Short mmCIF file of C-alpha atoms and ligand atoms in Angstrom, two decimals:
data_model
loop_
_atom_site.label_atom_id
_atom_site.label_comp_id
_atom_site.label_asym_id
_atom_site.label_seq_id
_atom_site.Cartn_x
_atom_site.Cartn_y
_atom_site.Cartn_z
CA MET M 1 14.93 33.99 31.61
CA ALA M 2 16.11 31.87 28.47
CA ARG M 3 13.29 29.25 27.03
CA PHE M 4 16.30 27.69 24.77
CA LEU M 5 19.76 26.58 25.80
CA VAL M 6 22.03 25.97 22.86
CA THR M 7 25.37 23.96 23.83
CA GLY M 8 28.28 24.67 21.90
CA ALA M 9 26.79 27.87 20.75
CA ALA M 10 30.19 29.19 19.77
CA GLY M 11 30.67 26.48 17.15
CA PHE M 12 29.35 26.21 13.84
CA VAL M 13 26.11 24.21 14.25
CA GLY M 14 25.18 25.95 17.62
CA ARG M 15 25.83 29.36 16.64
CA SER M 16 23.52 28.76 13.53
CA ILE M 17 20.71 27.28 15.62
CA ALA M 18 21.08 29.99 17.98
CA ALA M 19 20.85 32.65 15.24
CA ALA M 20 17.74 31.03 14.03
CA LEU M 21 16.09 30.96 17.36
CA LEU M 22 16.98 35.00 17.88
CA ALA M 23 15.29 35.62 14.49
CA ARG M 24 12.07 34.01 15.65
CA GLY M 25 12.09 36.32 18.64
CA GLU M 26 13.01 33.61 21.06
CA THR M 27 15.01 33.91 24.25
CA VAL M 28 18.34 32.11 24.27
CA ARG M 29 21.17 31.02 26.72
CA GLY M 30 24.13 29.74 25.15
CA VAL M 31 27.25 27.69 26.67
CA ASP M 32 30.53 27.31 25.27
CA ASN M 33 33.82 26.46 26.57
CA PHE M 34 35.67 27.92 23.40
CA LEU M 35 37.94 24.91 23.00
CA THR M 36 36.91 24.91 19.53
CA GLY M 37 34.38 27.33 19.36
CA LYS M 38 35.11 30.83 18.20
CA ARG M 39 34.20 34.41 20.14
CA SER M 40 34.13 35.41 15.93
CA ASN M 41 31.22 33.05 15.36
CA LEU M 42 29.09 35.23 18.06
CA ALA M 43 28.81 38.20 15.83
CA GLY M 44 25.34 39.11 15.50
CA LEU M 45 24.18 37.09 18.69
CA ASP M 46 24.33 39.98 21.09
CA ALA M 47 20.82 39.17 22.51
CA MET M 48 22.10 35.86 23.57
CA GLU M 49 23.06 34.90 27.22
CA LEU M 50 26.46 33.48 27.14
CA ILE M 51 27.77 31.17 29.74
CA GLU M 52 31.48 30.50 29.24
CA GLY M 53 32.27 27.29 30.90
CA ASP M 54 32.88 23.42 30.20
CA LEU M 55 29.97 20.78 30.22
CA THR M 56 32.28 18.12 32.03
CA ASP M 57 31.64 20.57 35.20
CA PRO M 58 28.35 19.70 36.35
CA ALA M 59 28.12 23.26 38.10
CA VAL M 60 27.97 24.93 34.66
CA CYS M 61 25.50 22.14 33.50
CA ALA M 62 23.36 23.17 36.38
CA ARG M 63 23.66 27.07 35.57
CA ALA M 64 23.05 26.55 32.24
CA CYS M 65 20.00 24.52 32.20
CA GLY M 66 18.35 26.56 34.91
CA GLY M 67 14.81 27.72 33.96
CA VAL M 68 15.09 26.28 30.50
CA GLU M 69 12.38 24.38 28.63
CA ILE M 70 14.46 23.02 25.46
CA VAL M 71 18.22 22.31 25.03
CA PHE M 72 19.81 21.96 21.53
CA HIS M 73 23.20 19.82 22.58
CA GLU M 74 25.81 20.50 19.82
CA ALA M 75 28.59 20.94 22.04
CA ALA M 76 31.33 18.42 20.94
CA LEU M 77 34.88 17.81 19.80
CA ALA M 78 33.57 17.08 16.29
CA SER M 79 36.29 15.10 14.31
CA VAL M 80 37.11 11.39 13.47
CA PRO M 81 41.12 12.10 13.34
CA ARG M 82 41.11 14.03 16.61
CA SER M 83 39.35 11.28 18.09
CA VAL M 84 41.83 8.94 16.86
CA ALA M 85 44.61 11.11 18.12
CA ASP M 86 43.21 11.71 21.65
CA PRO M 87 40.21 9.23 22.42
CA LEU M 88 40.18 10.62 25.93
CA ALA M 89 39.61 14.16 25.13
CA THR M 90 36.71 13.16 22.77
CA ASN M 91 35.37 10.97 25.47
CA ARG M 92 35.33 13.65 28.08
CA HIS M 93 33.97 16.32 25.83
CA CYS M 94 31.30 14.06 24.02
CA VAL M 95 30.12 11.45 26.50
CA GLU M 96 31.28 12.84 29.95
CA ALA M 97 29.73 16.42 29.08
CA THR M 98 26.61 14.84 27.49
CA LEU M 99 25.84 12.81 31.02
CA ASN M 100 26.42 15.62 33.05
CA LEU M 101 24.27 18.04 30.73
CA LEU M 102 21.36 15.01 30.64
CA ILE M 103 21.59 15.00 34.64
CA ALA M 104 21.35 18.49 34.97
CA ALA M 105 18.42 19.14 32.72
CA ARG M 106 16.53 16.21 34.24
CA ASP M 107 17.25 17.88 37.64
CA ALA M 108 16.41 21.52 36.47
CA GLY M 109 13.03 20.21 34.85
CA VAL M 110 13.77 20.64 31.20
CA ARG M 111 11.31 19.30 28.96
CA ARG M 112 13.19 18.55 25.95
CA VAL M 113 16.64 17.72 24.72
CA ILE M 114 17.67 17.64 20.84
CA TYR M 115 20.78 15.81 20.36
CA ALA M 116 23.39 16.27 17.71
CA GLY M 117 24.27 12.62 16.64
CA SER M 118 26.59 11.59 13.90
CA SER M 119 26.35 9.43 10.68
CA SER M 120 29.63 7.82 11.65
CA ALA M 121 27.32 5.67 13.83
CA TYR M 122 26.71 3.53 11.07
CA GLY M 123 30.35 2.82 10.17
CA ASP M 124 31.81 1.49 6.84
CA THR M 125 28.75 -0.73 6.19
CA PRO M 126 28.38 -1.80 2.46
CA THR M 127 24.62 -1.11 2.35
CA LEU M 128 23.30 2.19 1.01
CA PRO M 129 21.22 4.30 2.03
CA LYS M 130 21.64 4.02 5.60
CA HIS M 131 18.58 3.77 7.67
CA GLU M 132 18.18 4.28 11.42
CA ALA M 133 17.00 0.61 12.06
CA MET M 134 20.08 -0.62 10.69
CA PRO M 135 22.61 -1.98 13.23
CA VAL M 136 25.34 0.75 14.18
CA ASN M 137 29.05 -0.07 13.51
CA PRO M 138 31.16 2.73 15.26
CA ILE M 139 34.92 2.51 13.74
CA SER M 140 36.44 5.45 15.42
CA PRO M 141 36.55 6.72 19.00
CA TYR M 142 34.52 9.67 17.78
CA ALA M 143 31.57 7.53 16.41
CA VAL M 144 31.83 5.65 19.80
CA ALA M 145 31.48 8.65 21.83
CA LYS M 146 28.65 10.30 19.66
CA LEU M 147 26.94 7.02 19.84
CA ALA M 148 27.21 6.71 23.52
CA GLY M 149 25.57 9.90 23.76
CA GLU M 150 22.62 8.73 21.48
CA HIS M 151 22.08 5.81 24.07
CA TYR M 152 22.07 8.07 27.01
CA MET M 153 19.52 10.15 25.29
CA SER M 154 16.91 7.50 24.70
CA VAL M 155 17.75 5.86 28.16
CA PHE M 156 16.98 9.26 29.75
CA ALA M 157 13.62 9.27 27.93
CA ARG M 158 12.86 5.92 29.02
CA VAL M 159 14.14 5.71 32.59
CA TYR M 160 13.42 9.63 33.59
CA GLY M 161 10.72 10.71 31.16
CA LEU M 162 12.87 13.39 29.91
CA GLU M 163 12.13 14.19 26.08
CA THR M 164 14.78 13.54 24.00
CA ALA M 165 15.38 12.73 20.34
CA THR M 166 19.11 12.38 18.25
CA LEU M 167 19.28 14.11 14.90
CA ARG M 168 22.20 11.74 13.18
CA TYR M 169 23.89 14.76 11.25
CA PHE M 170 25.69 13.84 7.89
CA ASN M 171 28.83 15.64 7.12
CA VAL M 172 27.21 19.21 7.87
CA PHE M 173 28.97 22.30 5.87
CA GLY M 174 28.36 26.05 5.71
CA PRO M 175 29.40 29.27 6.85
CA TYR M 176 31.03 29.65 9.95
CA GLN M 177 32.52 26.28 9.92
CA ASP M 178 36.15 26.52 10.74
CA PRO M 179 38.51 26.17 7.80
CA MET M 180 41.74 26.68 9.70
CA SER M 181 42.47 23.23 11.60
CA HIS M 182 43.44 20.09 9.79
CA TYR M 183 40.43 18.64 12.09
CA SER M 184 38.24 20.61 10.15
CA GLY M 185 35.12 19.34 7.75
CA VAL M 186 36.67 18.88 4.19
CA LEU M 187 34.52 21.34 2.63
CA ALA M 188 35.82 24.01 4.91
CA ILE M 189 39.36 23.38 4.48
CA PHE M 190 38.73 23.00 0.61
CA CYS M 191 36.95 26.17 0.33
CA ARG M 192 39.72 28.23 2.20
CA LYS M 193 42.55 26.58 0.34
CA MET M 194 41.03 26.97 -3.36
CA LEU M 195 39.98 30.30 -2.54
CA ALA M 196 43.67 31.29 -1.48
CA GLY M 197 45.20 29.57 -4.46
CA GLU M 198 46.45 26.68 -2.38
CA GLN M 199 46.51 23.24 -3.61
CA PRO M 200 44.02 20.99 -1.40
CA VAL M 201 45.00 17.17 -0.19
CA ILE M 202 42.58 14.28 -1.19
CA TYR M 203 43.09 11.60 1.35
CA GLY M 204 42.57 8.45 -0.46
CA ASP M 205 41.54 8.03 -4.27
CA GLY M 206 38.88 10.86 -4.31
CA GLU M 207 36.00 8.27 -5.07
CA GLN M 208 34.51 8.37 -1.41
CA SER M 209 31.44 9.77 -1.27
CA ARG M 210 29.19 11.78 1.39
CA ASP M 211 25.80 12.95 1.93
CA PHE M 212 26.89 16.54 2.47
CA THR M 213 24.13 18.72 4.20
CA TYR M 214 24.19 22.40 4.11
CA ILE M 215 23.96 23.95 7.62
CA ASP M 216 20.19 25.50 6.92
CA ASN M 217 18.87 21.82 6.64
CA VAL M 218 20.32 20.94 10.12
CA VAL M 219 19.14 24.06 11.63
CA HIS M 220 15.54 23.45 9.86
CA ALA M 221 15.54 19.69 11.32
CA ASN M 222 16.32 21.19 15.06
CA LEU M 223 13.15 23.46 14.67
CA LEU M 224 11.27 20.92 13.55
CA ALA M 225 12.20 18.50 16.27
CA ALA M 226 11.85 21.04 19.16
CA GLU M 227 8.13 21.33 17.82
CA ALA M 228 7.27 17.77 17.29
CA PRO M 229 4.81 15.63 19.47
CA ALA M 230 7.01 13.88 22.24
CA GLU M 231 5.05 10.59 21.59
CA LYS M 232 6.26 10.39 17.97
CA ILE M 233 10.09 11.35 18.62
CA SER M 234 10.82 11.16 22.13
CA GLY M 235 13.60 8.46 22.91
CA THR M 236 14.28 8.19 18.91
CA VAL M 237 16.74 8.64 16.36
CA MET M 238 16.46 10.26 12.84
CA ASN M 239 19.02 10.78 10.03
CA VAL M 240 19.20 14.54 8.97
CA ALA M 241 20.93 14.90 5.29
CA THR M 242 19.81 15.26 1.93
CA GLY M 243 19.50 11.70 0.45
CA LYS M 244 22.07 12.29 -2.12
CA ARG M 245 25.73 11.73 -2.34
CA ILE M 246 28.51 13.07 -4.14
CA THR M 247 32.17 11.74 -4.54
CA LEU M 248 35.10 13.95 -3.13
CA LYS M 249 36.61 14.37 -6.75
CA GLU M 250 33.44 15.55 -8.23
CA THR M 251 33.12 18.20 -5.13
CA PHE M 252 36.71 19.27 -6.08
CA ARG M 253 35.26 20.22 -9.64
CA ILE M 254 32.46 22.14 -8.54
CA LEU M 255 34.53 24.02 -6.34
CA ARG M 256 36.97 24.82 -8.79
CA ASP M 257 34.30 26.56 -10.90
CA LEU M 258 33.20 28.22 -7.65
CA THR M 259 36.36 29.55 -6.32
CA GLY M 260 38.25 29.83 -9.79
CA TYR M 261 41.22 27.63 -8.54
CA SER M 262 42.82 26.38 -11.57
CA GLY M 263 45.19 23.53 -10.42
CA GLU M 264 44.83 19.71 -9.37
CA PRO M 265 44.38 18.00 -5.93
CA ALA M 266 47.33 16.63 -4.13
CA TYR M 267 46.54 12.63 -3.15
CA ALA M 268 47.69 11.12 0.10
CA ALA M 269 46.83 7.99 1.70
CA PRO M 270 43.44 7.42 3.16
CA ARG M 271 42.92 8.25 6.73
CA THR M 272 42.55 5.77 9.65
CA GLY M 273 38.88 5.41 10.62
CA ASP M 274 37.44 6.99 7.60
CA ILE M 275 34.84 5.36 5.88
CA HIS M 276 34.29 5.09 1.97
CA ASP M 277 30.89 5.79 1.44
CA SER M 278 27.89 7.71 3.36
CA LEU M 279 24.46 8.14 2.13
CA ALA M 280 21.27 8.74 4.33
CA ASP M 281 17.79 7.46 4.15
CA ILE M 282 15.66 10.59 5.23
CA SER M 283 12.08 9.37 5.33
CA ARG M 284 11.84 8.79 9.06
CA ALA M 285 12.60 12.68 9.61
CA GLN M 286 10.50 13.32 6.70
CA GLU M 287 7.36 11.20 8.10
CA TRP M 288 7.93 11.84 11.91
CA ILE M 289 8.86 15.71 11.86
CA GLY M 290 7.85 16.76 8.34
CA TYR M 291 11.55 17.33 7.58
CA THR M 292 12.62 17.92 3.58
CA PRO M 293 16.08 19.32 2.66
CA GLN M 294 15.90 23.34 2.15
CA VAL M 295 18.97 24.07 0.19
CA ASP M 296 20.47 21.25 -2.15
CA PHE M 297 24.16 20.68 -2.25
CA ARG M 298 25.32 22.85 -5.17
CA GLU M 299 23.35 25.88 -3.72
CA GLY M 300 24.73 25.47 -0.37
CA LEU M 301 28.42 25.13 -1.90
CA ARG M 302 27.77 28.37 -3.79
CA ARG M 303 26.46 30.30 -0.59
CA THR M 304 29.32 28.57 1.61
CA VAL M 305 32.20 29.77 -0.80
CA GLU M 306 30.60 33.21 -1.17
CA TRP M 307 30.75 33.34 2.59
CA TYR M 308 34.53 32.11 2.85
CA ALA M 309 35.36 34.66 -0.08
CA MET M 310 33.98 37.52 2.23
CA THR M 311 35.47 36.59 5.21
CA GLU M 312 38.82 37.50 6.27
CA GLY M 313 40.58 34.12 7.58
CA GLU M 314 41.51 33.92 11.27
CA THR M 315 45.19 34.28 10.47
CA GLY M 316 44.18 37.75 8.95
CA GLU M 317 45.16 36.85 5.48
CA HIS M 318 42.50 38.07 2.95
CA THR M 319 40.99 35.48 0.53
CA ARG M 320 40.85 35.92 -3.15
CA LYS M 321 37.89 37.40 -4.95
CA LEU M 322 35.23 35.05 -6.47
CA PRO M 323 35.25 34.51 -10.31
CA VAL M 324 32.53 36.00 -12.21
CA ALA M 325 29.39 34.09 -11.67
CA ARG M 326 28.22 31.87 -14.82
C1 LIG L 401 32.91 12.47 9.81
C2 LIG L 401 31.14 12.07 10.09
C3 LIG L 401 30.42 13.00 10.35
C4 LIG L 401 30.89 14.04 11.55
C5 LIG L 401 32.42 14.34 11.40
C6 LIG L 401 32.78 15.18 12.21
C7 LIG L 401 30.96 9.83 8.48
C8 LIG L 401 30.39 9.64 7.20
N1 LIG L 401 30.87 11.28 9.16
O1 LIG L 401 32.95 13.13 9.12
O2 LIG L 401 29.05 12.63 10.65
O3 LIG L 401 30.09 15.11 11.56
O4 LIG L 401 33.01 13.33 11.18
O5 LIG L 401 34.06 15.62 12.15
O6 LIG L 401 31.56 9.07 9.38
N2 LIG L 401 39.25 14.54 3.40
C9 LIG L 401 40.24 15.16 2.47
N3 LIG L 401 41.10 15.92 2.31
C10 LIG L 401 41.00 17.12 3.47
C11 LIG L 401 40.19 16.80 4.65
C12 LIG L 401 39.23 15.35 4.48
O7 LIG L 401 40.18 14.20 1.30
O8 LIG L 401 41.82 17.93 3.75
C13 LIG L 401 38.53 13.32 3.36
C14 LIG L 401 38.31 12.56 4.62
O9 LIG L 401 39.70 11.66 4.39
C15 LIG L 401 36.99 11.98 4.33
C16 LIG L 401 36.19 13.21 3.70
O10 LIG L 401 37.16 13.99 3.06
O11 LIG L 401 37.10 10.82 3.20
C17 LIG L 401 35.16 14.10 4.71
O12 LIG L 401 36.08 14.20 5.81
P1 LIG L 401 35.39 15.00 6.88
O13 LIG L 401 35.00 16.31 6.23
O14 LIG L 401 36.64 15.08 7.98
O15 LIG L 401 34.13 14.34 7.34
P2 LIG L 401 34.07 12.67 7.86
O16 LIG L 401 35.44 12.12 8.52
O17 LIG L 401 33.55 11.80 6.55
#
């Protein structure tokens, strides 16, 4: 019987949490509908019990939660532009799925649910850094959907006594993030393209900035949140980020060094629903769960480029070799 459930276990963040739990010798169950999750992401996770199913089906949620103590809820349709193109699908796989999961968790006697929130909850506020006490201001269907999940988390803590906590992730990147879809995170897309000698496209002027957060930091925060005392964190929201931001233009320049790409980026119109600047105040997570970033942006990016360079793309193409390290 598994002690931990990871939803979205074949996705980038879910598989990374599952891998860390297995490395600690924990018993883990994963659930995924393989809508955006990939079977290749399950490599090395053989010890995980896997349920293939969709959380919009309450029976799948009930099966997934049976006997489990702690849930990491990572399953989602994680993309702002995807939500603009198809808000109903985002609602189904973020809101409806989350509510089904919470009901199943409550009914199965799960003790704690840690939820993957999103920095998009803050919207395009001029105030930086973004602190959890600031009013939320979702400006895309994706942000609305992830925020609804947060509210359900805190309400289930208050109304049903389920221990819940939301970790608001800020632009997570790293190995296993899908680089192949135009809905993918920008760093995954840029790494793949630049390693393959293809020109990346910057939407807008490239001066937009993000608090890009390497995956190991997110995994670390989840493991801490699983262990923190309930009276400290239940029903709350915490930013998970690095507390530093970098522009897309500057990121491109670093990637040029790391990948050996020699061209310039192309520029296109800014994306609908895009925000300009994002930077987290991480003092709450520091204080409440003892979180500090473990891997900084440049080191994370170096590891990420190395991983994409070593990994054969899903299309079967081979990425180019890295330049000699300097
Ligand atoms: C948003 C959320 C993030 C969430 C993610 C899910 C914010 C601040 N962040 O990320 O918490 O996890 O959605 O998808 O709201 N870009 C390019 N070229 C590309 C692709 C993207 O220039 O090929 C630009 C985008 O226009 C954007 C930036 O890069 O300005 C980052 O985009 P992306 O990686 O998609 O993430 P966000 O939309 O910031």
